[in-house]
PDB file of C-alpha atoms in Angstrom:
ATOM      1  CA  UNK A 118       6.850 -44.921   5.755  1.00 44.00           C
ATOM      2  CA  UNK A 119       6.764 -46.713   2.423  1.00 44.00           C
ATOM      3  CA  UNK A 120       9.469 -44.833   0.587  1.00 47.00           C
ATOM      4  CA  UNK A 121       9.893 -47.761  -1.766  1.00 46.00           C
ATOM      5  CA  UNK A 122      12.962 -49.718  -2.660  1.00 47.00           C
ATOM      6  CA  UNK A 123      16.097 -47.994  -3.724  1.00 46.00           C
ATOM      7  CA  UNK A 124      17.262 -49.105  -7.083  1.00 45.00           C
ATOM      8  CA  UNK A 125      19.503 -47.897  -9.852  1.00 45.00           C
ATOM      9  CA  UNK A 126      19.063 -50.462 -12.552  1.00 45.00           C
ATOM     10  CA  UNK A 127      16.088 -50.984 -14.780  1.00 46.00           C
ATOM     11  CA  UNK A 128      12.632 -49.497 -15.309  1.00 49.00           C
ATOM     12  CA  UNK A 129      10.979 -51.661 -12.678  1.00 53.00           C
ATOM     13  CA  UNK A 130      13.319 -50.259 -10.028  1.00 55.00           C
ATOM     14  CA  UNK A 131      11.900 -46.786 -10.647  1.00 57.00           C
ATOM     15  CA  UNK A 132       8.300 -47.855 -10.007  1.00 57.00           C
ATOM     16  CA  UNK A 133       8.391 -47.382  -6.204  1.00 75.00           C
ATOM     17  CA  UNK A 134       9.402 -43.784  -6.792  1.00 78.00           C
ATOM     18  CA  UNK A 135       6.137 -43.060  -8.590  1.00 82.00           C
ATOM     19  CA  UNK A 136       3.817 -45.661  -7.082  1.00 82.00           C
ATOM     20  CA  UNK A 137       4.070 -47.755  -3.971  1.00 82.00           C
ATOM     21  CA  UNK A 138       1.619 -49.909  -2.012  1.00 82.00           C
ATOM     22  CA  UNK A 139      -1.490 -48.483  -3.647  1.00 83.00           C
ATOM     23  CA  UNK A 140      -0.608 -44.782  -3.505  1.00 86.00           C
ATOM     24  CA  UNK A 141       1.806 -42.306  -5.003  1.00 86.00           C
ATOM     25  CA  UNK A 142       5.380 -42.953  -4.011  1.00 85.00           C
ATOM     26  CA  UNK A 143       6.312 -40.635  -1.159  1.00 87.00           C
ATOM     27  CA  UNK A 144       9.441 -39.267  -2.887  1.00 88.00           C
ATOM     28  CA  UNK A 145       7.384 -38.443  -5.989  1.00 90.00           C
ATOM     29  CA  UNK A 146       4.646 -36.879  -3.895  1.00 92.00           C
ATOM     30  CA  UNK A 147       7.249 -34.942  -1.924  1.00 92.00           C
ATOM     31  CA  UNK A 148       8.876 -33.643  -5.105  1.00 93.00           C
ATOM     32  CA  UNK A 149       5.518 -32.432  -6.431  1.00 94.00           C
ATOM     33  CA  UNK A 150       4.586 -30.629  -3.218  1.00 95.00           C
ATOM     34  CA  UNK A 151       8.077 -29.250  -2.784  1.00 94.00           C
ATOM     35  CA  UNK A 152       8.122 -27.953  -6.378  1.00 95.00           C
ATOM     36  CA  UNK A 153       4.851 -26.068  -5.909  1.00 94.00           C
ATOM     37  CA  UNK A 154       6.015 -24.604  -2.608  1.00 93.00           C
ATOM     38  CA  UNK A 155       9.302 -23.534  -4.239  1.00 94.00           C
ATOM     39  CA  UNK A 156       7.411 -21.827  -7.050  1.00 92.00           C
ATOM     40  CA  UNK A 157       5.182 -19.893  -4.649  1.00 91.00           C
ATOM     41  CA  UNK A 158       8.024 -19.067  -2.270  1.00 91.00           C
ATOM     42  CA  UNK A 159      10.027 -17.801  -5.237  1.00 91.00           C
ATOM     43  CA  UNK A 160       7.144 -15.524  -6.162  1.00 91.00           C
ATOM     44  CA  UNK A 161       7.038 -14.070  -2.649  1.00 91.00           C
ATOM     45  CA  UNK A 162      10.822 -13.546  -2.656  1.00 91.00           C
ATOM     46  CA  UNK A 163      10.556 -11.849  -6.072  1.00 91.00           C
ATOM     47  CA  UNK A 164       7.922  -9.462  -4.741  1.00 91.00           C
ATOM     48  CA  UNK A 165       9.661  -8.680  -1.471  1.00 90.00           C
ATOM     49  CA  UNK A 166      13.264  -8.238  -2.563  1.00 90.00           C
ATOM     50  CA  UNK A 167      14.817  -5.806  -5.018  1.00 89.00           C
ATOM     51  CA  UNK A 168      17.049  -8.576  -6.424  1.00 88.00           C
ATOM     52  CA  UNK A 169      16.923  -9.054 -10.200  1.00 91.00           C
ATOM     53  CA  UNK A 170      14.523 -11.677 -11.520  1.00 89.00           C
ATOM     54  CA  UNK A 171      17.295 -13.794 -13.112  1.00 92.00           C
ATOM     55  CA  UNK A 172      19.228 -13.957  -9.863  1.00 93.00           C
ATOM     56  CA  UNK A 173      16.137 -15.056  -7.918  1.00 92.00           C
ATOM     57  CA  UNK A 174      15.358 -17.608 -10.615  1.00 93.00           C
ATOM     58  CA  UNK A 175      18.880 -19.022 -10.443  1.00 94.00           C
ATOM     59  CA  UNK A 176      18.918 -19.258  -6.655  1.00 94.00           C
ATOM     60  CA  UNK A 177      15.449 -20.804  -6.555  1.00 93.00           C
ATOM     61  CA  UNK A 178      16.455 -23.349  -9.215  1.00 94.00           C
ATOM     62  CA  UNK A 179      19.451 -24.351  -7.094  1.00 96.00           C
ATOM     63  CA  UNK A 180      17.308 -24.582  -3.940  1.00 95.00           C
ATOM     64  CA  UNK A 181      14.745 -26.644  -5.822  1.00 95.00           C
ATOM     65  CA  UNK A 182      17.373 -28.997  -7.253  1.00 95.00           C
ATOM     66  CA  UNK A 183      19.013 -29.459  -3.867  1.00 95.00           C
ATOM     67  CA  UNK A 184      15.637 -30.248  -2.306  1.00 93.00           C
ATOM     68  CA  UNK A 185      14.748 -32.740  -5.012  1.00 92.00           C
ATOM     69  CA  UNK A 186      18.107 -34.504  -4.624  1.00 92.00           C
ATOM     70  CA  UNK A 187      17.573 -34.630  -0.858  1.00 90.00           C
ATOM     71  CA  UNK A 188      14.080 -36.065  -1.255  1.00 86.00           C
ATOM     72  CA  UNK A 189      15.261 -38.723  -3.661  1.00 84.00           C
ATOM     73  CA  UNK A 190      18.180 -39.561  -1.391  1.00 83.00           C
ATOM     74  CA  UNK A 191      15.709 -40.216   1.420  1.00 78.00           C
ATOM     75  CA  UNK A 192      14.277 -43.192  -0.477  1.00 70.00           C
TER      76      UNK A 192
ATOM     77  CA  UNK B 258      -6.634 -46.100  -0.416  1.00 82.00           C
ATOM     78  CA  UNK B 259      -6.947 -43.424   2.248  1.00 88.00           C
ATOM     79  CA  UNK B 260      -3.344 -42.409   1.709  1.00 88.00           C
ATOM     80  CA  UNK B 261      -3.950 -42.048  -2.007  1.00 90.00           C
ATOM     81  CA  UNK B 262      -7.062 -39.927  -1.387  1.00 93.00           C
ATOM     82  CA  UNK B 263      -5.136 -37.641   0.958  1.00 94.00           C
ATOM     83  CA  UNK B 264      -2.340 -37.325  -1.583  1.00 93.00           C
ATOM     84  CA  UNK B 265      -4.765 -36.510  -4.384  1.00 93.00           C
ATOM     85  CA  UNK B 266      -6.545 -33.970  -2.168  1.00 95.00           C
ATOM     86  CA  UNK B 267      -3.277 -32.239  -1.324  1.00 95.00           C
ATOM     87  CA  UNK B 268      -2.177 -32.169  -4.963  1.00 95.00           C
ATOM     88  CA  UNK B 269      -5.544 -30.859  -6.187  1.00 96.00           C
ATOM     89  CA  UNK B 270      -5.436 -28.114  -3.547  1.00 95.00           C
ATOM     90  CA  UNK B 271      -1.951 -27.134  -4.639  1.00 95.00           C
ATOM     91  CA  UNK B 272      -3.020 -27.217  -8.294  1.00 95.00           C
ATOM     92  CA  UNK B 273      -5.879 -24.825  -7.485  1.00 94.00           C
ATOM     93  CA  UNK B 274      -3.469 -22.493  -5.674  1.00 92.00           C
ATOM     94  CA  UNK B 275      -1.089 -22.545  -8.619  1.00 93.00           C
ATOM     95  CA  UNK B 276      -3.951 -22.018 -11.058  1.00 94.00           C
ATOM     96  CA  UNK B 277      -5.185 -18.949  -9.175  1.00 92.00           C
ATOM     97  CA  UNK B 278      -1.631 -17.721  -8.865  1.00 92.00           C
ATOM     98  CA  UNK B 279      -1.074 -18.092 -12.620  1.00 93.00           C
ATOM     99  CA  UNK B 280      -4.352 -16.370 -13.512  1.00 92.00           C
ATOM    100  CA  UNK B 281      -3.581 -13.386 -11.260  1.00 88.00           C
ATOM    101  CA  UNK B 282       0.069 -13.074 -12.244  1.00 89.00           C
ATOM    102  CA  UNK B 283       1.839 -10.599 -12.189  1.00 89.00           C
ATOM    103  CA  UNK B 284      -0.517  -9.356  -9.475  1.00 90.00           C
ATOM    104  CA  UNK B 285      -0.567 -11.307  -6.219  1.00 91.00           C
ATOM    105  CA  UNK B 286      -3.251 -13.931  -5.692  1.00 88.00           C
ATOM    106  CA  UNK B 287      -5.571 -13.394  -2.715  1.00 86.00           C
ATOM    107  CA  UNK B 288      -3.793 -15.862  -0.494  1.00 82.00           C
ATOM    108  CA  UNK B 289      -0.405 -14.411  -1.448  1.00 85.00           C
ATOM    109  CA  UNK B 290      -1.559 -10.965  -0.296  1.00 88.00           C
ATOM    110  CA  UNK B 291      -1.569 -12.270   3.286  1.00 87.00           C
ATOM    111  CA  UNK B 292       2.203 -12.397   3.257  1.00 87.00           C
ATOM    112  CA  UNK B 293       2.883  -9.044   1.606  1.00 90.00           C
ATOM    113  CA  UNK B 294       3.122  -5.461   2.896  1.00 91.00           C
ATOM    114  CA  UNK B 295       0.454  -3.043   1.630  1.00 90.00           C
ATOM    115  CA  UNK B 296       2.495  -1.565  -1.191  1.00 89.00           C
ATOM    116  CA  UNK B 297       3.194  -5.043  -2.587  1.00 90.00           C
ATOM    117  CA  UNK B 298      -0.218  -6.442  -1.720  1.00 91.00           C
ATOM    118  CA  UNK B 299      -1.903  -3.985  -4.059  1.00 91.00           C
ATOM    119  CA  UNK B 300       0.684  -2.901  -6.670  1.00 91.00           C
ATOM    120  CA  UNK B 301       0.285   0.558  -8.163  1.00 89.00           C
ATOM    121  CA  UNK B 302      -0.336  -0.815 -11.643  1.00 89.00           C
ATOM    122  CA  UNK B 303      -3.209  -2.926 -10.379  1.00 90.00           C
ATOM    123  CA  UNK B 304      -4.737   0.066  -8.557  1.00 88.00           C
ATOM    124  CA  UNK B 305      -4.486   2.132 -11.736  1.00 85.00           C
ATOM    125  CA  UNK B 306      -6.323  -0.643 -13.573  1.00 87.00           C
ATOM    126  CA  UNK B 307      -9.073  -0.430 -10.959  1.00 86.00           C
ATOM    127  CA  UNK B 308      -9.227   3.325 -11.410  1.00 78.00           C
ATOM    128  CA  UNK B 309      -9.847   2.655 -15.085  1.00 78.00           C
ATOM    129  CA  UNK B 310     -12.596   0.103 -14.708  1.00 83.00           C
ATOM    130  CA  UNK B 311     -14.006   1.256 -11.348  1.00 78.00           C
ATOM    131  CA  UNK B 312     -13.891  -2.238  -9.856  1.00 85.00           C
ATOM    132  CA  UNK B 313     -11.770  -2.013  -6.757  1.00 86.00           C
ATOM    133  CA  UNK B 314     -10.610  -4.910  -4.682  1.00 87.00           C
ATOM    134  CA  UNK B 315     -12.706  -4.953  -1.505  1.00 89.00           C
ATOM    135  CA  UNK B 316      -9.695  -5.594   0.661  1.00 90.00           C
ATOM    136  CA  UNK B 317      -7.957  -2.580  -0.817  1.00 90.00           C
ATOM    137  CA  UNK B 318     -10.974  -0.342  -0.225  1.00 89.00           C
ATOM    138  CA  UNK B 319     -11.169  -1.476   3.381  1.00 91.00           C
ATOM    139  CA  UNK B 320      -7.467  -0.796   3.760  1.00 92.00           C
ATOM    140  CA  UNK B 321      -7.749   2.562   1.985  1.00 89.00           C
ATOM    141  CA  UNK B 322     -10.674   3.723   4.135  1.00 89.00           C
ATOM    142  CA  UNK B 323      -8.951   2.973   7.403  1.00 93.00           C
ATOM    143  CA  UNK B 324      -9.246   5.708   9.979  1.00 94.00           C
ATOM    144  CA  UNK B 325      -6.966   4.948  12.900  1.00 94.00           C
ATOM    145  CA  UNK B 326      -6.846   6.974  16.093  1.00 95.00           C
ATOM    146  CA  UNK B 327      -4.048   9.506  16.223  1.00 95.00           C
ATOM    147  CA  UNK B 328      -2.484  11.026  19.297  1.00 94.00           C
ATOM    148  CA  UNK B 329      -1.089  14.564  18.901  1.00 94.00           C
ATOM    149  CA  UNK B 330       2.257  15.137  20.621  1.00 93.00           C
ATOM    150  CA  UNK B 331       2.361  16.974  23.928  1.00 92.00           C
ATOM    151  CA  UNK B 332       4.851  19.516  22.554  1.00 91.00           C
ATOM    152  CA  UNK B 333       3.328  22.707  21.130  1.00 91.00           C
ATOM    153  CA  UNK B 334       3.390  23.254  17.379  1.00 91.00           C
ATOM    154  CA  UNK B 335       1.400  22.577  14.267  1.00 94.00           C
ATOM    155  CA  UNK B 336       0.883  18.944  13.406  1.00 95.00           C
ATOM    156  CA  UNK B 337       0.838  17.540   9.896  1.00 96.00           C
ATOM    157  CA  UNK B 338      -2.642  17.545   8.367  1.00 96.00           C
ATOM    158  CA  UNK B 339      -2.075  14.362   6.352  1.00 96.00           C
ATOM    159  CA  UNK B 340      -0.050  11.196   6.057  1.00 95.00           C
ATOM    160  CA  UNK B 341       2.431  11.285   3.218  1.00 94.00           C
ATOM    161  CA  UNK B 342       5.714  12.657   1.949  1.00 94.00           C
ATOM    162  CA  UNK B 343       6.652  16.320   2.160  1.00 94.00           C
ATOM    163  CA  UNK B 344       7.426  17.303  -1.411  1.00 90.00           C
ATOM    164  CA  UNK B 345       7.648  21.079  -1.261  1.00 89.00           C
ATOM    165  CA  UNK B 346       7.685  23.986   1.188  1.00 91.00           C
ATOM    166  CA  UNK B 347       7.799  27.036  -1.042  1.00 89.00           C
ATOM    167  CA  UNK B 348       7.014  30.511   0.209  1.00 91.00           C
ATOM    168  CA  UNK B 349       4.878  32.879  -1.840  1.00 88.00           C
ATOM    169  CA  UNK B 350       3.638  36.260  -0.670  1.00 87.00           C
ATOM    170  CA  UNK B 351       4.345  35.557   2.969  1.00 90.00           C
ATOM    171  CA  UNK B 352       2.664  32.148   3.009  1.00 92.00           C
ATOM    172  CA  UNK B 353       4.557  28.881   3.224  1.00 93.00           C
ATOM    173  CA  UNK B 354       2.925  26.081   1.252  1.00 92.00           C
ATOM    174  CA  UNK B 355       3.832  22.772   2.814  1.00 93.00           C
ATOM    175  CA  UNK B 356       2.895  20.175   0.232  1.00 91.00           C
ATOM    176  CA  UNK B 357       2.247  16.613   1.386  1.00 93.00           C
ATOM    177  CA  UNK B 358       1.865  13.991  -1.310  1.00 90.00           C
ATOM    178  CA  UNK B 359      -0.277  10.992  -0.459  1.00 90.00           C
ATOM    179  CA  UNK B 360       0.242   7.648  -2.081  1.00 90.00           C
ATOM    180  CA  UNK B 361      -2.414   5.008  -2.662  1.00 89.00           C
ATOM    181  CA  UNK B 362      -1.256   3.278   0.490  1.00 92.00           C
ATOM    182  CA  UNK B 363      -1.355   6.261   2.832  1.00 93.00           C
ATOM    183  CA  UNK B 364      -4.184   6.824   5.274  1.00 93.00           C
ATOM    184  CA  UNK B 365      -6.477   9.378   3.628  1.00 91.00           C
ATOM    185  CA  UNK B 366      -8.214  11.063   6.549  1.00 94.00           C
ATOM    186  CA  UNK B 367      -6.906  14.584   7.117  1.00 95.00           C
ATOM    187  CA  UNK B 368      -6.602  16.236  10.509  1.00 96.00           C
ATOM    188  CA  UNK B 369      -6.561  19.763  11.830  1.00 96.00           C
ATOM    189  CA  UNK B 370      -3.007  21.092  12.332  1.00 95.00           C
ATOM    190  CA  UNK B 371      -4.018  23.209  15.317  1.00 95.00           C
ATOM    191  CA  UNK B 372      -6.857  24.113  17.622  1.00 95.00           C
ATOM    192  CA  UNK B 373      -9.050  26.771  16.041  1.00 95.00           C
ATOM    193  CA  UNK B 374     -12.266  27.713  14.345  1.00 96.00           C
ATOM    194  CA  UNK B 375     -13.229  26.942  10.769  1.00 96.00           C
ATOM    195  CA  UNK B 376     -13.831  30.305   9.127  1.00 95.00           C
ATOM    196  CA  UNK B 377     -14.239  29.234   5.520  1.00 94.00           C
ATOM    197  CA  UNK B 378     -14.566  26.141   3.374  1.00 92.00           C
ATOM    198  CA  UNK B 379     -13.740  27.045  -0.192  1.00 87.00           C
ATOM    199  CA  UNK B 380     -14.212  24.495  -2.943  1.00 81.00           C
ATOM    200  CA  UNK B 381     -12.522  25.517  -6.156  1.00 73.00           C
ATOM    201  CA  UNK B 382     -12.637  24.165  -9.618  1.00 61.00           C
ATOM    202  CA  UNK B 383     -10.267  23.471 -12.442  1.00 53.00           C
ATOM    203  CA  UNK B 384      -6.821  24.850 -12.888  1.00 56.00           C
ATOM    204  CA  UNK B 385      -4.219  26.177 -10.575  1.00 56.00           C
ATOM    205  CA  UNK B 386      -5.706  29.545  -9.608  1.00 54.00           C
ATOM    206  CA  UNK B 387      -7.166  29.746  -6.164  1.00 50.00           C
ATOM    207  CA  UNK B 388      -9.990  31.997  -4.971  1.00 46.00           C
ATOM    208  CA  UNK B 389      -7.603  34.814  -4.199  1.00 49.00           C
ATOM    209  CA  UNK B 390      -6.013  34.878  -7.614  1.00 54.00           C
ATOM    210  CA  UNK B 391      -2.800  33.102  -6.682  1.00 56.00           C
ATOM    211  CA  UNK B 392      -1.287  30.748  -9.207  1.00 61.00           C
ATOM    212  CA  UNK B 393      -0.562  27.447  -7.479  1.00 62.00           C
ATOM    213  CA  UNK B 394       0.917  25.718 -10.472  1.00 59.00           C
ATOM    214  CA  UNK B 395       4.150  25.251  -8.572  1.00 59.00           C
ATOM    215  CA  UNK B 396       2.446  22.857  -6.182  1.00 56.00           C
ATOM    216  CA  UNK B 397       2.194  19.909  -8.540  1.00 51.00           C
ATOM    217  CA  UNK B 398       2.903  19.419 -12.166  1.00 47.00           C
ATOM    218  CA  UNK B 399      -0.562  18.245 -12.943  1.00 47.00           C
ATOM    219  CA  UNK B 400      -4.081  19.498 -13.219  1.00 49.00           C
ATOM    220  CA  UNK B 401      -6.020  19.732  -9.975  1.00 51.00           C
ATOM    221  CA  UNK B 402      -9.659  19.257 -10.976  1.00 55.00           C
ATOM    222  CA  UNK B 403     -11.111  19.525  -7.497  1.00 68.00           C
ATOM    223  CA  UNK B 404      -9.743  21.287  -4.462  1.00 80.00           C
ATOM    224  CA  UNK B 405     -11.221  22.341  -1.155  1.00 87.00           C
ATOM    225  CA  UNK B 406      -9.482  24.863   1.049  1.00 89.00           C
ATOM    226  CA  UNK B 407     -10.393  24.830   4.723  1.00 94.00           C
ATOM    227  CA  UNK B 408      -9.412  28.060   6.446  1.00 95.00           C
ATOM    228  CA  UNK B 409      -8.862  27.770  10.191  1.00 96.00           C
ATOM    229  CA  UNK B 410      -8.503  30.702  12.559  1.00 95.00           C
ATOM    230  CA  UNK B 411      -6.068  29.815  15.309  1.00 93.00           C
ATOM    231  CA  UNK B 412      -5.107  32.015  18.214  1.00 88.00           C
ATOM    232  CA  UNK B 413      -1.328  31.530  18.164  1.00 86.00           C
ATOM    233  CA  UNK B 414      -0.759  31.156  14.415  1.00 91.00           C
ATOM    234  CA  UNK B 415      -3.401  33.384  12.901  1.00 92.00           C
ATOM    235  CA  UNK B 416      -5.158  32.045   9.818  1.00 93.00           C
ATOM    236  CA  UNK B 417      -3.986  28.737   8.459  1.00 94.00           C
ATOM    237  CA  UNK B 418      -5.448  26.782   5.602  1.00 94.00           C
ATOM    238  CA  UNK B 419      -5.488  23.135   4.691  1.00 94.00           C
ATOM    239  CA  UNK B 420      -5.989  22.586   1.008  1.00 90.00           C
ATOM    240  CA  UNK B 421      -7.234  19.160  -0.087  1.00 90.00           C
ATOM    241  CA  UNK B 422      -6.430  18.447  -3.722  1.00 85.00           C
ATOM    242  CA  UNK B 423      -7.528  15.445  -5.711  1.00 77.00           C
ATOM    243  CA  UNK B 424      -5.860  13.854  -8.648  1.00 60.00           C
ATOM    244  CA  UNK B 425      -7.540  13.463 -12.013  1.00 50.00           C
ATOM    245  CA  UNK B 426      -8.626   9.979 -10.984  1.00 54.00           C
ATOM    246  CA  UNK B 427     -10.270  10.839  -7.698  1.00 56.00           C
ATOM    247  CA  UNK B 428     -12.539  13.888  -7.820  1.00 55.00           C
ATOM    248  CA  UNK B 429     -14.178  13.579  -4.427  1.00 77.00           C
ATOM    249  CA  UNK B 430     -13.417  15.435  -1.235  1.00 84.00           C
ATOM    250  CA  UNK B 431     -15.273  15.235   2.048  1.00 88.00           C
ATOM    251  CA  UNK B 432     -14.937  18.000   4.631  1.00 92.00           C
ATOM    252  CA  UNK B 433     -16.630  17.102   7.886  1.00 94.00           C
ATOM    253  CA  UNK B 434     -16.730  20.280  10.016  1.00 95.00           C
ATOM    254  CA  UNK B 435     -18.768  23.291   8.895  1.00 94.00           C
ATOM    255  CA  UNK B 436     -17.985  26.978   8.982  1.00 95.00           C
ATOM    256  CA  UNK B 437     -17.975  28.238  12.572  1.00 95.00           C
ATOM    257  CA  UNK B 438     -17.127  24.842  14.066  1.00 96.00           C
ATOM    258  CA  UNK B 439     -14.260  24.642  16.491  1.00 96.00           C
ATOM    259  CA  UNK B 440     -11.543  22.093  15.934  1.00 95.00           C
ATOM    260  CA  UNK B 441      -9.188  20.444  18.360  1.00 95.00           C
ATOM    261  CA  UNK B 442      -5.566  19.930  17.391  1.00 94.00           C
ATOM    262  CA  UNK B 443      -5.390  16.721  15.418  1.00 95.00           C
ATOM    263  CA  UNK B 444      -9.177  16.425  15.022  1.00 96.00           C
ATOM    264  CA  UNK B 445     -10.496  14.767  11.908  1.00 96.00           C
ATOM    265  CA  UNK B 446     -11.020  17.337   9.176  1.00 94.00           C
ATOM    266  CA  UNK B 447     -12.039  15.399   6.112  1.00 93.00           C
ATOM    267  CA  UNK B 448     -11.061  12.847   3.566  1.00 90.00           C
ATOM    268  CA  UNK B 449      -9.880  12.836  -0.012  1.00 86.00           C
ATOM    269  CA  UNK B 450     -11.258   9.795  -1.756  1.00 80.00           C
ATOM    270  CA  UNK B 451      -8.316   8.392  -3.678  1.00 71.00           C
ATOM    271  CA  UNK B 452      -6.820  11.853  -3.649  1.00 65.00           C
ATOM    272  CA  UNK B 453      -3.233  12.769  -3.787  1.00 78.00           C
ATOM    273  CA  UNK B 454      -2.187  16.041  -2.224  1.00 86.00           C
ATOM    274  CA  UNK B 455      -2.705  18.080   0.906  1.00 91.00           C
ATOM    275  CA  UNK B 456      -1.218  21.550   1.279  1.00 91.00           C
ATOM    276  CA  UNK B 457      -0.830  23.272   4.623  1.00 93.00           C
ATOM    277  CA  UNK B 458      -0.638  27.055   4.316  1.00 93.00           C
ATOM    278  CA  UNK B 459       1.251  28.621   7.194  1.00 93.00           C
ATOM    279  CA  UNK B 460       2.359  32.221   7.720  1.00 92.00           C
ATOM    280  CA  UNK B 461       6.006  32.435   6.680  1.00 91.00           C
ATOM    281  CA  UNK B 462       7.160  33.716  10.070  1.00 90.00           C
ATOM    282  CA  UNK B 463       6.685  30.276  11.620  1.00 90.00           C
ATOM    283  CA  UNK B 464       9.712  28.147  10.703  1.00 88.00           C
ATOM    284  CA  UNK B 465       9.033  24.555   9.835  1.00 90.00           C
ATOM    285  CA  UNK B 466      11.277  21.706  10.784  1.00 87.00           C
ATOM    286  CA  UNK B 467      10.167  19.019   8.445  1.00 92.00           C
ATOM    287  CA  UNK B 468      12.337  18.409   5.412  1.00 92.00           C
ATOM    288  CA  UNK B 469      11.583  17.706   1.795  1.00 93.00           C
ATOM    289  CA  UNK B 470      11.253  13.952   1.397  1.00 94.00           C
ATOM    290  CA  UNK B 471      10.309  13.414   5.033  1.00 95.00           C
ATOM    291  CA  UNK B 472       7.370  11.159   5.840  1.00 95.00           C
ATOM    292  CA  UNK B 473       4.768  12.727   8.097  1.00 96.00           C
ATOM    293  CA  UNK B 474       1.708  11.376   9.898  1.00 96.00           C
ATOM    294  CA  UNK B 475      -1.558  13.256  10.225  1.00 95.00           C
ATOM    295  CA  UNK B 476      -2.170  14.631  13.688  1.00 94.00           C
ATOM    296  CA  UNK B 477       1.096  13.297  15.070  1.00 94.00           C
ATOM    297  CA  UNK B 478       4.124  14.758  13.283  1.00 94.00           C
ATOM    298  CA  UNK B 479       5.101  18.243  14.402  1.00 94.00           C
ATOM    299  CA  UNK B 480       5.785  20.524  11.435  1.00 93.00           C
ATOM    300  CA  UNK B 481       6.518  23.764  13.302  1.00 89.00           C
ATOM    301  CA  UNK B 482       7.743  24.794  16.682  1.00 77.00           C
ATOM    302  CA  UNK B 483       5.107  26.143  19.023  1.00 68.00           C
ATOM    303  CA  UNK B 484       3.991  29.724  18.507  1.00 63.00           C
ATOM    304  CA  UNK B 485       4.856  32.086  21.320  1.00 54.00           C
ATOM    305  CA  UNK B 486       2.499  34.895  20.474  1.00 44.00           C
TER     306      UNK B 486
END
């Protein structure tokens, strides 16, 4: 799948996250797509529910963060 | 290389979606409308903007001009002449005025409440006074620049009238039958273009069983019990 090499040390270890084997690193690409989908899903939730904006923002931020952590953990 | 191209294509597509979304905000972008119910798809504020500049969204106009089939109930009784919310049912001089308020998202084709013959079509102008000198200011707290009153002679109920009233923004009423035409119960009567109110005038002796705040549907919701005379 080409998720790159896990690494926690220096700058070079982060490279596979952004770039791997001639294309964007899959975790990075996943985070970008997931972030856009979260933004648009949040907009739909905001329009369809009577919940206050701040509450929706908070919940969506948590969902986004959890998704990003999960994507990075998949490396 | 192919993988990179696919990735770039996906990201550019998403960037376009976000760009359109941001430009349209707080109103929904066209692709977002697919997921929303009518009232959210075209928010009231956006419709009022269109009323100001006269440039309506084509999808909204198509939605607004819908004219679905309606099936009157088998039980006897008058049916509602319009879709909307019942906002008033005051009685003046022996006539009950059942006021139905239409929203931007209601179907705007009106229907005959009963079988009968059109005996008069009375357009009236500004203000709240009708052709018979009655003050109808109690109907709505707003000016009614254009109204048309369709008087229908029905055998069991006597003379009824359906009054089509526009808001300041609308100003156009279509009445399709002419004087002397016979109407079936629930038959299409006319249309208020972006209008707001329909009033059914019923003799007081016929009790209604719709309540203030109740939603009614043209040609389908019974508003009175059947007449026995």
